[in-house]
mmCIF file of C-alpha atoms in Angstrom:
data_model
loop_
_atom_site.group_PDB
_atom_site.id
_atom_site.type_symbol
_atom_site.label_atom_id
_atom_site.label_comp_id
_atom_site.label_asym_id
_atom_site.label_seq_id
_atom_site.Cartn_x
_atom_site.Cartn_y
_atom_site.Cartn_z
ATOM 1 C CA MET A 1442 0.000 0.000 0.000
ATOM 2 C CA ASN A 1443 2.547 2.592 -1.150
ATOM 3 C CA SER A 1444 4.363 3.645 2.045
ATOM 4 C CA THR A 1445 2.215 1.203 4.033
ATOM 5 C CA SER A 1446 3.820 -1.877 2.472
ATOM 6 C CA ARG A 1447 4.371 -4.736 4.907
ATOM 7 C CA ARG A 1448 5.463 -8.378 4.461
ATOM 8 C CA PHE A 1449 3.435 -11.367 5.551
ATOM 9 C CA SER A 1450 5.140 -13.931 7.727
ATOM 10 C CA SER A 1451 5.398 -17.144 5.712
ATOM 11 C CA GLY A 1452 3.004 -18.936 8.079
ATOM 12 C CA ALA A 1453 0.331 -16.252 7.868
ATOM 13 C CA TYR A 1454 0.611 -16.078 4.124
ATOM 14 C CA ALA A 1455 0.204 -19.845 3.792
ATOM 15 C CA LEU A 1456 -2.940 -19.782 5.911
ATOM 16 C CA TRP A 1457 -4.400 -16.905 3.901
ATOM 17 C CA LEU A 1458 -3.585 -18.800 0.694
ATOM 18 C CA VAL A 1459 -5.676 -21.743 1.879
ATOM 19 C CA ALA A 1460 -8.525 -19.410 2.795
ATOM 20 C CA ALA A 1461 -8.328 -17.800 -0.630
ATOM 21 C CA PHE A 1462 -8.540 -21.226 -2.220
ATOM 22 C CA CYS A 1463 -11.721 -21.879 -0.256
ATOM 23 C CA VAL A 1464 -13.216 -18.608 -1.500
ATOM 24 C CA ALA A 1465 -12.438 -19.472 -5.101
ATOM 25 C CA ALA A 1466 -13.982 -22.908 -4.678
ATOM 26 C CA LEU A 1467 -17.232 -21.700 -3.129
ATOM 27 C CA CYS A 1468 -20.448 -22.277 -5.082
ATOM 28 C CA ALA A 1469 -22.730 -19.490 -3.928
ATOM 29 C CA CYS A 1470 -26.435 -20.107 -3.719
ATOM 30 C CA GLY A 1471 -29.326 -17.728 -4.326
ATOM 31 C CA GLY A 1472 -33.097 -17.858 -4.325
ATOM 32 C CA ASP A 1473 -36.072 -15.995 -3.031
ATOM 33 C CA THR A 1474 -36.810 -15.925 0.675
ATOM 34 C CA THR A 1475 -39.906 -15.335 2.717
ATOM 35 C CA VAL A 1476 -40.297 -13.516 5.975
ATOM 36 C CA ALA A 1477 -41.112 -15.161 9.271
ATOM 37 C CA SER A 1478 -41.687 -12.820 12.176
ATOM 38 C CA SER A 1479 -42.151 -13.874 15.755
ATOM 39 C CA SER A 1480 -41.643 -12.687 19.294
ATOM 40 C CA ALA A 1481 -39.363 -14.615 21.604
ATOM 41 C CA ASP A 1482 -37.642 -14.101 24.914
ATOM 42 C CA ALA A 1483 -34.055 -15.275 24.571
ATOM 43 C CA GLY A 1484 -33.362 -14.788 28.267
ATOM 44 C CA ALA A 1485 -30.963 -12.348 29.862
ATOM 45 C CA MET A 1486 -28.644 -12.056 32.801
ATOM 46 C CA PRO A 1487 -29.336 -8.611 34.302
ATOM 47 C CA ALA A 1488 -26.644 -6.454 35.809
ATOM 48 C CA ALA A 1489 -26.339 -6.561 39.559
ATOM 49 C CA ASP A 1490 -26.666 -2.768 39.739
ATOM 50 C CA GLY A 1491 -29.513 -2.536 37.237
ATOM 51 C CA GLY A 1492 -27.405 -0.312 34.958
ATOM 52 C CA GLY A 1493 -27.306 -0.311 31.200
ATOM 53 C CA PRO A 1494 -28.901 1.504 28.293
ATOM 54 C CA GLY A 1495 -31.406 4.044 29.507
ATOM 55 C CA SER A 1496 -29.783 4.420 32.944
ATOM 56 C CA GLY A 1497 -27.203 7.031 31.964
ATOM 57 C CA GLY A 1498 -23.518 6.545 31.156
ATOM 58 C CA HIS A 1499 -21.948 5.151 28.021
ATOM 59 C CA HIS A 1500 -22.509 1.620 26.816
ATOM 60 C CA ALA A 1501 -21.612 -0.682 23.963
ATOM 61 C CA ILE A 1502 -22.693 -4.121 22.822
ATOM 62 C CA THR A 1503 -20.676 -7.058 21.540
ATOM 63 C CA ALA A 1504 -21.765 -9.955 19.344
ATOM 64 C CA ASP A 1505 -20.099 -12.961 20.946
ATOM 65 C CA TRP A 1506 -20.791 -15.178 17.919
ATOM 66 C CA LEU A 1507 -20.201 -18.911 18.504
ATOM 67 C CA ASN A 1508 -20.553 -18.333 22.238
ATOM 68 C CA LYS A 1509 -24.169 -17.440 21.310
ATOM 69 C CA SER A 1510 -24.652 -14.308 23.338
ATOM 70 C CA LEU A 1511 -24.696 -10.526 23.275
ATOM 71 C CA THR A 1512 -22.877 -8.574 25.956
ATOM 72 C CA ILE A 1513 -23.709 -5.035 27.102
ATOM 73 C CA LEU A 1514 -20.705 -3.287 28.623
ATOM 74 C CA ASP A 1515 -20.045 -0.038 30.478
ATOM 75 C CA LEU A 1516 -17.563 2.025 28.467
ATOM 76 C CA ASP A 1517 -16.774 4.230 31.461
ATOM 77 C CA LYS A 1518 -15.315 1.189 33.230
ATOM 78 C CA LEU A 1519 -13.215 0.129 30.234
ATOM 79 C CA GLU A 1520 -9.673 0.810 31.417
ATOM 80 C CA ALA A 1521 -6.279 -0.852 31.517
ATOM 81 C CA GLY A 1522 -6.234 -3.710 33.993
ATOM 82 C CA ALA A 1523 -10.007 -4.171 33.949
ATOM 83 C CA LYS A 1524 -11.394 -7.645 33.526
ATOM 84 C CA ARG A 1525 -14.526 -8.698 31.690
ATOM 85 C CA LYS A 1526 -16.500 -8.992 34.939
ATOM 86 C CA ASP A 1527 -15.626 -5.379 35.777
ATOM 87 C CA VAL A 1528 -17.203 -3.916 32.645
ATOM 88 C CA VAL A 1529 -20.120 -6.226 31.830
ATOM 89 C CA VAL A 1530 -23.600 -4.841 32.489
ATOM 90 C CA ALA A 1531 -25.628 -7.739 31.081
ATOM 91 C CA THR A 1532 -25.352 -10.843 28.953
ATOM 92 C CA ILE A 1533 -28.225 -11.730 26.640
ATOM 93 C CA ASP A 1534 -28.475 -15.455 25.997
ATOM 94 C CA LEU A 1535 -29.035 -16.388 22.337
ATOM 95 C CA SER A 1536 -28.250 -20.082 22.697
ATOM 96 C CA LYS A 1537 -31.435 -21.088 20.847
ATOM 97 C CA TYR A 1538 -30.189 -19.326 17.697
ATOM 98 C CA SER A 1539 -27.492 -21.116 15.695
ATOM 99 C CA PRO A 1540 -24.723 -20.516 14.797
ATOM 100 C CA GLY A 1541 -24.713 -17.328 16.870
ATOM 101 C CA PRO A 1542 -24.634 -13.528 16.558
ATOM 102 C CA MET A 1543 -22.039 -12.385 14.015
ATOM 103 C CA GLU A 1544 -22.813 -8.683 13.539
ATOM 104 C CA VAL A 1545 -24.886 -6.112 15.407
ATOM 105 C CA ALA A 1546 -26.226 -2.614 14.719
ATOM 106 C CA VAL A 1547 -28.095 -0.329 17.117
ATOM 107 C CA THR A 1548 -30.908 2.078 16.244
ATOM 108 C CA PRO A 1549 -30.138 5.804 16.718
ATOM 109 C CA ASP A 1550 -32.423 5.974 19.763
ATOM 110 C CA GLY A 1551 -30.385 3.236 21.463
ATOM 111 C CA LYS A 1552 -33.442 1.092 22.099
ATOM 112 C CA THR A 1553 -33.113 -1.779 19.622
ATOM 113 C CA ALA A 1554 -30.285 -3.952 18.335
ATOM 114 C CA LEU A 1555 -30.471 -5.720 14.983
ATOM 115 C CA VAL A 1556 -28.403 -8.895 15.048
ATOM 116 C CA SER A 1557 -27.345 -11.170 12.208
ATOM 117 C CA ILE A 1558 -27.314 -14.810 13.294
ATOM 118 C CA SER A 1559 -24.930 -16.253 10.753
ATOM 119 C CA ALA A 1560 -21.739 -18.027 9.801
ATOM 120 C CA GLY A 1561 -21.191 -15.383 7.114
ATOM 121 C CA PHE A 1562 -18.298 -16.192 4.824
ATOM 122 C CA PHE A 1563 -17.163 -18.821 7.322
ATOM 123 C CA THR A 1564 -19.635 -21.110 5.539
ATOM 124 C CA ILE A 1565 -16.750 -21.629 3.099
ATOM 125 C CA PRO A 1566 -15.381 -25.156 3.717
ATOM 126 C CA GLY A 1567 -12.159 -25.137 5.705
ATOM 127 C CA SER A 1568 -12.357 -21.526 6.846
ATOM 128 C CA ALA A 1569 -13.053 -22.408 10.490
ATOM 129 C CA PHE A 1570 -9.327 -22.638 11.157
ATOM 130 C CA LEU A 1571 -8.969 -18.916 10.429
ATOM 131 C CA VAL A 1572 -10.572 -18.234 13.823
ATOM 132 C CA ASN A 1573 -9.462 -21.484 15.484
ATOM 133 C CA ALA A 1574 -12.946 -23.010 15.565
ATOM 134 C CA SER A 1575 -13.360 -26.773 15.682
ATOM 135 C CA SER A 1576 -16.426 -26.404 13.462
ATOM 136 C CA ILE A 1577 -18.901 -23.728 12.424
ATOM 137 C CA PRO A 1578 -22.588 -24.601 12.019
ATOM 138 C CA ALA A 1579 -23.730 -23.685 8.524
ATOM 139 C CA ASP A 1580 -27.361 -22.930 9.402
ATOM 140 C CA PRO A 1581 -29.175 -20.569 6.994
ATOM 141 C CA GLY A 1582 -29.184 -17.905 9.681
ATOM 142 C CA THR A 1583 -31.712 -15.250 10.631
ATOM 143 C CA LEU A 1584 -32.020 -11.619 11.740
ATOM 144 C CA LEU A 1585 -33.057 -10.799 15.303
ATOM 145 C CA MET A 1586 -34.412 -7.589 16.756
ATOM 146 C CA VAL A 1587 -33.517 -7.222 20.426
ATOM 147 C CA ASP A 1588 -35.074 -4.801 22.914
ATOM 148 C CA LEU A 1589 -32.032 -3.504 24.808
ATOM 149 C CA SER A 1590 -34.003 -2.267 27.811
ATOM 150 C CA ALA A 1591 -35.914 -5.517 28.311
ATOM 151 C CA ARG A 1592 -32.904 -7.456 27.017
ATOM 152 C CA LYS A 1593 -34.950 -9.876 24.990
ATOM 153 C CA VAL A 1594 -35.608 -10.837 21.389
ATOM 154 C CA VAL A 1595 -38.771 -9.151 20.099
ATOM 155 C CA ALA A 1596 -38.715 -10.273 16.447
ATOM 156 C CA GLU A 1597 -37.065 -12.792 14.164
ATOM 157 C CA LEU A 1598 -36.900 -12.161 10.409
ATOM 158 C CA ASP A 1599 -35.865 -14.447 7.571
ATOM 159 C CA THR A 1600 -33.827 -12.015 5.451
ATOM 160 C CA GLY A 1601 -31.905 -14.553 3.380
ATOM 161 C CA LYS A 1602 -29.103 -17.073 3.742
ATOM 162 C CA SER A 1603 -26.139 -16.168 5.949
ATOM 163 C CA PRO A 1604 -26.997 -12.526 6.749
ATOM 164 C CA MET A 1605 -23.946 -10.396 7.512
ATOM 165 C CA GLY A 1606 -23.736 -6.606 7.337
ATOM 166 C CA ILE A 1607 -26.469 -4.427 8.852
ATOM 167 C CA LEU A 1608 -26.972 -0.753 8.031
ATOM 168 C CA ILE A 1609 -29.598 1.401 9.785
ATOM 169 C CA THR A 1610 -30.643 4.735 8.276
ATOM 170 C CA PRO A 1611 -30.042 7.883 10.380
ATOM 171 C CA ASP A 1612 -33.751 8.276 11.140
ATOM 172 C CA GLY A 1613 -33.880 4.713 12.461
ATOM 173 C CA THR A 1614 -36.864 3.674 10.344
ATOM 174 C CA LYS A 1615 -35.170 1.446 7.810
ATOM 175 C CA ALA A 1616 -32.307 -1.054 7.694
ATOM 176 C CA PHE A 1617 -30.460 -2.944 4.984
ATOM 177 C CA VAL A 1618 -29.030 -6.430 5.497
ATOM 178 C CA THR A 1619 -26.545 -8.158 3.199
ATOM 179 C CA ASN A 1620 -26.799 -11.926 2.726
ATOM 180 C CA PHE A 1621 -23.610 -13.803 1.926
ATOM 181 C CA GLY A 1622 -25.529 -16.882 0.794
ATOM 182 C CA SER A 1623 -28.247 -15.125 -1.245
ATOM 183 C CA ALA A 1624 -28.114 -12.721 -4.170
ATOM 184 C CA ALA A 1625 -30.262 -10.015 -2.576
ATOM 185 C CA ILE A 1626 -30.073 -7.315 0.089
ATOM 186 C CA ALA A 1627 -33.013 -7.310 2.498
ATOM 187 C CA ILE A 1628 -34.853 -4.095 3.360
ATOM 188 C CA ILE A 1629 -36.208 -3.966 6.918
ATOM 189 C CA ASP A 1630 -39.027 -1.827 8.297
ATOM 190 C CA VAL A 1631 -37.500 -1.222 11.729
ATOM 191 C CA VAL A 1632 -40.539 0.538 13.200
ATOM 192 C CA HIS A 1633 -42.944 -2.293 12.380
ATOM 193 C CA ARG A 1634 -40.346 -5.051 12.804
ATOM 194 C CA LYS A 1635 -40.939 -6.623 9.426
ATOM 195 C CA LEU A 1636 -39.292 -7.379 6.102
ATOM 196 C CA SER A 1637 -40.203 -4.810 3.444
ATOM 197 C CA GLY A 1638 -38.614 -6.598 0.495
ATOM 198 C CA HIS A 1639 -35.432 -7.586 -1.312
ATOM 199 C CA VAL A 1640 -33.256 -5.992 -3.977
ATOM 200 C CA THR A 1641 -31.189 -8.322 -6.167
ATOM 201 C CA VAL A 1642 -27.555 -7.202 -6.044
ATOM 202 C CA GLY A 1643 -25.262 -10.179 -6.721
ATOM 203 C CA GLN A 1644 -23.701 -13.052 -4.825
ATOM 204 C CA LEU A 1645 -21.620 -12.963 -1.654
ATOM 205 C CA SER A 1646 -22.512 -9.519 -0.295
ATOM 206 C CA GLU A 1647 -20.786 -8.610 2.965
ATOM 207 C CA GLU A 1648 -20.408 -5.099 4.389
ATOM 208 C CA LEU A 1649 -22.228 -1.773 3.926
ATOM 209 C CA ALA A 1650 -21.612 1.877 4.765
ATOM 210 C CA LEU A 1651 -23.418 5.218 4.533
ATOM 211 C CA ASP A 1652 -21.809 8.636 4.280
ATOM 212 C CA ASP A 1653 -22.368 10.836 7.321
ATOM 213 C CA THR A 1654 -25.327 12.632 5.719
ATOM 214 C CA GLY A 1655 -27.045 9.278 5.166
ATOM 215 C CA THR A 1656 -27.720 10.050 1.498
ATOM 216 C CA VAL A 1657 -25.343 7.688 -0.329
ATOM 217 C CA GLY A 1658 -24.274 4.117 0.406
ATOM 218 C CA ILE A 1659 -21.846 1.456 -0.720
ATOM 219 C CA PHE A 1660 -21.527 -2.285 -0.163
ATOM 220 C CA SER A 1661 -18.920 -4.951 -0.896
ATOM 221 C CA TYR A 1662 -19.678 -8.286 -2.492
ATOM 222 C CA SER A 1663 -18.209 -11.257 -4.400
ATOM 223 C CA ALA A 1664 -14.687 -12.644 -4.396
ATOM 224 C CA ALA A 1665 -13.913 -10.442 -7.407
ATOM 225 C CA ALA A 1666 -13.655 -7.312 -5.211
ATOM 226 C CA ASN A 1667 -16.825 -5.742 -6.564
ATOM 227 C CA VAL A 1668 -18.755 -2.939 -4.903
ATOM 228 C CA ARG A 1669 -22.048 -1.280 -5.791
ATOM 229 C CA THR A 1670 -23.424 2.065 -4.655
ATOM 230 C CA PHE A 1671 -26.921 3.386 -3.993
ATOM 231 C CA ASP A 1672 -29.168 6.046 -2.519
ATOM 232 C CA PRO A 1673 -30.767 4.547 0.630
ATOM 233 C CA ALA A 1674 -34.016 6.388 -0.112
ATOM 234 C CA ASP A 1675 -34.439 4.217 -3.225
ATOM 235 C CA ILE A 1676 -31.893 1.417 -3.377
ATOM 236 C CA ALA A 1677 -33.650 -0.427 -6.230
ATOM 237 C CA GLY A 1678 -33.955 2.684 -8.387
ATOM 238 C CA THR A 1679 -30.431 3.989 -7.824
ATOM 239 C CA LEU A 1680 -28.321 0.808 -7.581
ATOM 240 C CA SER A 1681 -25.163 1.291 -9.623
ATOM 241 C CA PRO A 1682 -23.717 -1.233 -12.067
ATOM 242 C CA ASP A 1683 -20.901 -3.436 -10.781
ATOM 243 C CA VAL A 1684 -17.756 -1.535 -9.897
ATOM 244 C CA ALA A 1685 -15.155 -4.239 -10.493
ATOM 245 C CA LEU A 1686 -12.062 -3.591 -8.402
ATOM 246 C CA GLN A 1687 -8.959 -5.731 -7.859
ATOM 247 C CA GLY A 1688 -8.549 -7.855 -4.755
ATOM 248 C CA ASP A 1689 -11.272 -9.268 -2.525
ATOM 249 C CA SER A 1690 -13.398 -6.384 -1.257
ATOM 250 C CA ALA A 1691 -14.272 -6.428 2.440
ATOM 251 C CA GLY A 1692 -14.755 -3.484 4.797
ATOM 252 C CA VAL A 1693 -16.014 -0.159 3.465
ATOM 253 C CA ALA A 1694 -16.190 3.273 5.116
ATOM 254 C CA PHE A 1695 -16.706 6.863 4.002
ATOM 255 C CA PHE A 1696 -14.155 9.522 4.810
ATOM 256 C CA PRO A 1697 -15.936 11.858 7.275
ATOM 257 C CA GLY A 1698 -17.559 14.887 5.684
ATOM 258 C CA THR A 1699 -17.342 13.420 2.170
ATOM 259 C CA LYS A 1700 -19.097 11.076 -0.217
ATOM 260 C CA ILE A 1701 -15.798 9.325 -0.918
ATOM 261 C CA ALA A 1702 -15.422 5.762 0.331
ATOM 262 C CA TYR A 1703 -12.422 3.680 1.324
ATOM 263 C CA VAL A 1704 -12.633 -0.003 0.292
ATOM 264 C CA VAL A 1705 -10.449 -2.690 1.897
ATOM 265 C CA ASP A 1706 -9.208 -5.240 -0.643
ATOM 266 C CA ALA A 1707 -7.837 -8.489 0.739
ATOM 267 C CA PRO A 1708 -5.204 -10.482 -1.155
ATOM 268 C CA ASN A 1709 -6.532 -13.579 -2.949
ATOM 269 C CA PRO A 1710 -3.752 -15.466 -4.781
ATOM 270 C CA ILE A 1711 -6.044 -18.111 -6.242
ATOM 271 C CA ILE A 1712 -7.878 -15.570 -8.388
ATOM 272 C CA ASN A 1713 -4.640 -13.596 -8.912
ATOM 273 C CA ALA A 1714 -5.991 -10.688 -6.897
ATOM 274 C CA VAL A 1715 -3.445 -8.532 -5.108
ATOM 275 C CA GLY A 1716 -4.435 -6.851 -1.861
ATOM 276 C CA GLY A 1717 -4.558 -3.125 -1.250
ATOM 277 C CA HIS A 1718 -7.357 -0.575 -1.267
ATOM 278 C CA ASN A 1719 -9.593 1.509 -3.484
ATOM 279 C CA VAL A 1720 -11.041 4.974 -3.105
ATOM 280 C CA VAL A 1721 -14.474 5.469 -4.695
ATOM 281 C CA ASP A 1722 -16.401 8.720 -5.223
ATOM 282 C CA VAL A 1723 -20.113 8.061 -4.602
ATOM 283 C CA THR A 1724 -21.351 11.628 -5.160
ATOM 284 C CA ASN A 1725 -23.594 10.187 -7.860
ATOM 285 C CA PRO A 1726 -24.586 6.753 -6.515
ATOM 286 C CA LYS A 1727 -25.806 5.657 -9.948
ATOM 287 C CA ALA A 1728 -22.376 6.305 -11.470
ATOM 288 C CA PRO A 1729 -19.564 5.976 -8.900
ATOM 289 C CA VAL A 1730 -16.013 6.907 -9.889
ATOM 290 C CA VAL A 1731 -12.898 4.973 -8.821
ATOM 291 C CA LEU A 1732 -10.374 7.625 -7.745
ATOM 292 C CA GLU A 1733 -7.574 5.364 -6.582
ATOM 293 C CA ASN A 1734 -6.586 1.734 -7.063
ATOM 294 C CA VAL A 1735 -3.593 0.706 -4.961
ATOM 295 C CA ARG A 1736 -2.165 -2.813 -5.308
ATOM 296 C CA ASP A 1737 0.646 -4.200 -3.189
ATOM 297 C CA ALA A 1738 1.942 -7.754 -3.229
ATOM 298 C CA SER A 1739 2.764 -7.409 0.478
ATOM 299 C CA ALA A 1740 -0.621 -5.959 1.494
ATOM 300 C CA PRO A 1741 -1.522 -7.099 5.012
ATOM 301 C CA ILE A 1742 -4.524 -9.174 6.027
ATOM 302 C CA SER A 1743 -7.376 -6.836 6.916
ATOM 303 C CA TYR A 1744 -11.144 -6.962 6.972
ATOM 304 C CA PRO A 1745 -12.947 -3.991 8.597
ATOM 305 C CA ALA A 1746 -12.827 -0.219 8.160
ATOM 306 C CA VAL A 1747 -14.498 2.475 10.269
ATOM 307 C CA PRO A 1748 -14.764 6.274 9.965
ATOM 308 C CA PHE A 1749 -13.319 8.405 12.772
ATOM 309 C CA ALA A 1750 -15.228 11.691 12.531
ATOM 310 C CA ALA A 1751 -13.175 13.697 15.047
ATOM 311 C CA ARG A 1752 -9.938 12.864 13.217
ATOM 312 C CA LYS A 1753 -11.457 13.118 9.709
ATOM 313 C CA SER A 1754 -9.991 9.715 8.929
ATOM 314 C CA VAL A 1755 -10.729 6.052 8.285
ATOM 315 C CA ILE A 1756 -9.275 3.387 10.587
ATOM 316 C CA VAL A 1757 -8.286 -0.008 9.155
ATOM 317 C CA PRO A 1758 -7.142 -2.795 11.523
ATOM 318 C CA ALA A 1759 -4.535 -4.957 9.790
ATOM 319 C CA VAL A 1760 -2.310 -7.886 10.769
ATOM 320 C CA VAL A 1761 1.353 -7.192 10.032
ATOM 321 C CA ASN A 1762 3.876 -9.894 10.933
ATOM 322 C CA GLY A 1763 1.734 -11.194 13.793
ATOM 323 C CA MET A 1764 0.859 -7.740 15.156
ATOM 324 C CA LEU A 1765 -2.602 -6.191 14.992
ATOM 325 C CA GLN A 1766 -2.080 -2.606 13.891
ATOM 326 C CA LEU A 1767 -4.441 0.298 13.316
ATOM 327 C CA LEU A 1768 -3.722 2.011 10.001
ATOM 328 C CA GLU A 1769 -5.197 5.500 9.852
ATOM 329 C CA TYR A 1770 -5.913 7.023 6.437
ATOM 330 C CA ARG A 1771 -6.859 10.575 5.563
ATOM 331 C CA LEU A 1772 -8.086 11.871 2.240
ATOM 332 C CA ALA A 1773 -5.497 13.989 0.389
ATOM 333 C CA ASN A 1774 -6.040 15.073 -3.223
ATOM 334 C CA LYS A 1775 -8.754 12.409 -3.482
ATOM 335 C CA LYS A 1776 -6.334 9.662 -2.461
ATOM 336 C CA ALA A 1777 -5.954 7.704 0.782
ATOM 337 C CA GLU A 1778 -2.843 8.875 2.593
ATOM 338 C CA LEU A 1779 -1.446 6.941 5.552
ATOM 339 C CA ALA A 1780 -1.551 9.287 8.562
ATOM 340 C CA SER A 1781 -0.506 6.988 11.415
ATOM 341 C CA THR A 1782 0.212 3.398 12.387
ATOM 342 C CA THR A 1783 -0.435 2.112 15.910
ATOM 343 C CA ASP A 1784 0.463 -1.293 17.348
ATOM 344 C CA VAL A 1785 -2.368 -2.951 19.290
ATOM 345 C CA THR A 1786 -1.555 -6.543 20.281
ATOM 346 C CA LYS A 1787 -0.024 -9.750 18.984
ATOM 347 C CA VAL A 1788 -2.463 -11.983 17.097
ATOM 348 C CA THR A 1789 -2.480 -15.096 14.978
ATOM 349 C CA LEU A 1790 -3.562 -14.515 11.391
ATOM 350 C CA PHE A 1791 -7.063 -13.068 11.349
ATOM 351 C CA GLY A 1792 -7.048 -10.019 13.612
ATOM 352 C CA ALA A 1793 -10.106 -7.807 14.090
ATOM 353 C CA PHE A 1794 -13.439 -8.689 12.513
ATOM 354 C CA HIS A 1795 -15.122 -5.385 13.386
ATOM 355 C CA THR A 1796 -14.299 -2.132 15.089
ATOM 356 C CA THR A 1797 -15.926 1.060 16.368
ATOM 357 C CA ILE A 1798 -15.053 4.416 17.958
ATOM 358 C CA ASP A 1799 -16.281 5.070 21.507
ATOM 359 C CA PRO A 1800 -17.378 8.461 22.970
ATOM 360 C CA GLN A 1801 -13.873 8.979 24.393
ATOM 361 C CA GLY A 1802 -12.384 8.687 20.916
ATOM 362 C CA ARG A 1803 -10.882 5.255 21.528
ATOM 363 C CA VAL A 1804 -10.787 2.565 18.842
ATOM 364 C CA LEU A 1805 -12.419 -0.673 20.015
ATOM 365 C CA CYS A 1806 -11.739 -3.899 18.124
ATOM 366 C CA ALA A 1807 -13.458 -7.289 18.320
ATOM 367 C CA VAL A 1808 -10.781 -9.978 17.907
ATOM 368 C CA PRO A 1809 -12.532 -13.367 17.683
ATOM 369 C CA ARG A 1810 -9.648 -15.823 17.362
ATOM 370 C CA GLU A 1811 -7.948 -14.559 20.518
ATOM 371 C CA HIS A 1812 -11.282 -13.841 22.328
ATOM 372 C CA LEU A 1813 -10.207 -10.242 22.923
ATOM 373 C CA LEU A 1814 -11.703 -6.791 23.106
ATOM 374 C CA THR A 1815 -8.937 -4.272 22.400
ATOM 375 C CA VAL A 1816 -8.948 -0.567 23.280
ATOM 376 C CA THR A 1817 -6.572 1.913 21.631
ATOM 377 C CA ASP A 1818 -5.969 5.638 22.053
ATOM 378 C CA LEU A 1819 -4.479 6.863 18.767
ATOM 379 C CA THR A 1820 -3.222 10.080 20.366
ATOM 380 C CA THR A 1821 -1.161 8.444 23.102
ATOM 381 C CA LYS A 1822 -0.491 5.262 21.080
ATOM 382 C CA LYS A 1823 -1.493 3.210 24.115
ATOM 383 C CA SER A 1824 -3.508 0.001 23.878
ATOM 384 C CA PHE A 1825 -4.841 -2.597 26.246
ATOM 385 C CA SER A 1826 -6.864 -5.775 25.828
ATOM 386 C CA ILE A 1827 -9.592 -7.474 27.837
ATOM 387 C CA ASP A 1828 -9.972 -11.239 27.702
ATOM 388 C CA TRP A 1829 -13.589 -11.639 26.574
ATOM 389 C CA GLY A 1830 -13.678 -15.303 27.545
ATOM 390 C CA GLY A 1831 -15.831 -17.986 25.991
ATOM 391 C CA THR A 1832 -14.843 -21.371 24.685
ATOM 392 C CA GLN A 1833 -15.560 -20.486 21.060
ATOM 393 C CA PRO A 1834 -14.410 -17.646 18.769
ATOM 394 C CA GLY A 1835 -15.812 -14.228 19.626
ATOM 395 C CA PRO A 1836 -16.500 -11.380 19.848
ATOM 396 C CA THR A 1837 -16.945 -10.658 16.154
ATOM 397 C CA ASP A 1838 -18.502 -7.213 16.517
ATOM 398 C CA ILE A 1839 -18.726 -4.282 18.902
ATOM 399 C CA GLN A 1840 -20.938 -1.214 18.509
ATOM 400 C CA VAL A 1841 -21.573 1.802 20.719
ATOM 401 C CA ILE A 1842 -25.137 2.144 22.011
ATOM 402 C CA PRO A 1843 -26.286 5.752 21.278
#
């Protein structure tokens, strides 16, 4: 990645090569789906002090994936030396939903969490070893709506096979859900807790992002590094043609204050795709423009990207020679310029699956293979980790509760 070039360790590269082979060998499946909506109480372990969303303070929620739970935590207690028991407010049991919660998004009012119950791209045969899982159930998956005050599931929606990314509009009325195993994005009526419809987009969709005005969006899909863009007010009527990039597109995020998106491209040797990144102008969602296409044979393993509004940057966690690093990019002359690099913690191969920025301006990463929640201050360059426990990989996601 220009000045960001790093070399894989030979072991990490070999593991990623096997994973890439699995991607190339996958036969994706499509098909129409129908909605099933129901109310269910998944059970919850309340906090001893009765705290949590709605009681003041700052909170976040993790998707603990194969451990089949959600965890609400107190961000004000998240400090070096703290243990999981010191910061946990409540654990919501989702053991009846297999394979477990992969990704989570919270409505702007902080009242409801949308949760994708899924194996995501880990449905690819052989990919379980990426996160050190003995096996990963390949159930079709589902989408849950969870009342964060009552701490219970209030709706279950069949959005498609292996739902992954979840995007909620700024007004909180609508959500979009990608489905790795189906060729359509689901549109959710959040207010009425129901499926509004589907829009056919292409196979293997993964992650979505909106600009900070909420008027343009982008999502990644397929092993060919494609993205497509749209206006969330009318996704079907504004969906762009394929934007074929190079690599294996993953995380996407808009540079704050712009309609220009950063796209993470993972290396995929089997399809001769070199890792790196792309910068895409989505000012006109019907006709996006690729502004930058950076390829680097030594591009590090990375998946997520997140905007950091206060720093006017995009943060990309990446694994470089066994170290999880935070790469910070700023937009300069319509290109992504590396602004800083911060070491976080030693990891094996996969690194962070998702990340967010907390109210204190700290970068929080969910590191499933190592069962860690990491906390990093980019100003002081200090990081610490909390062992998130569990016998299975997780957490896979963390999001701040507004």
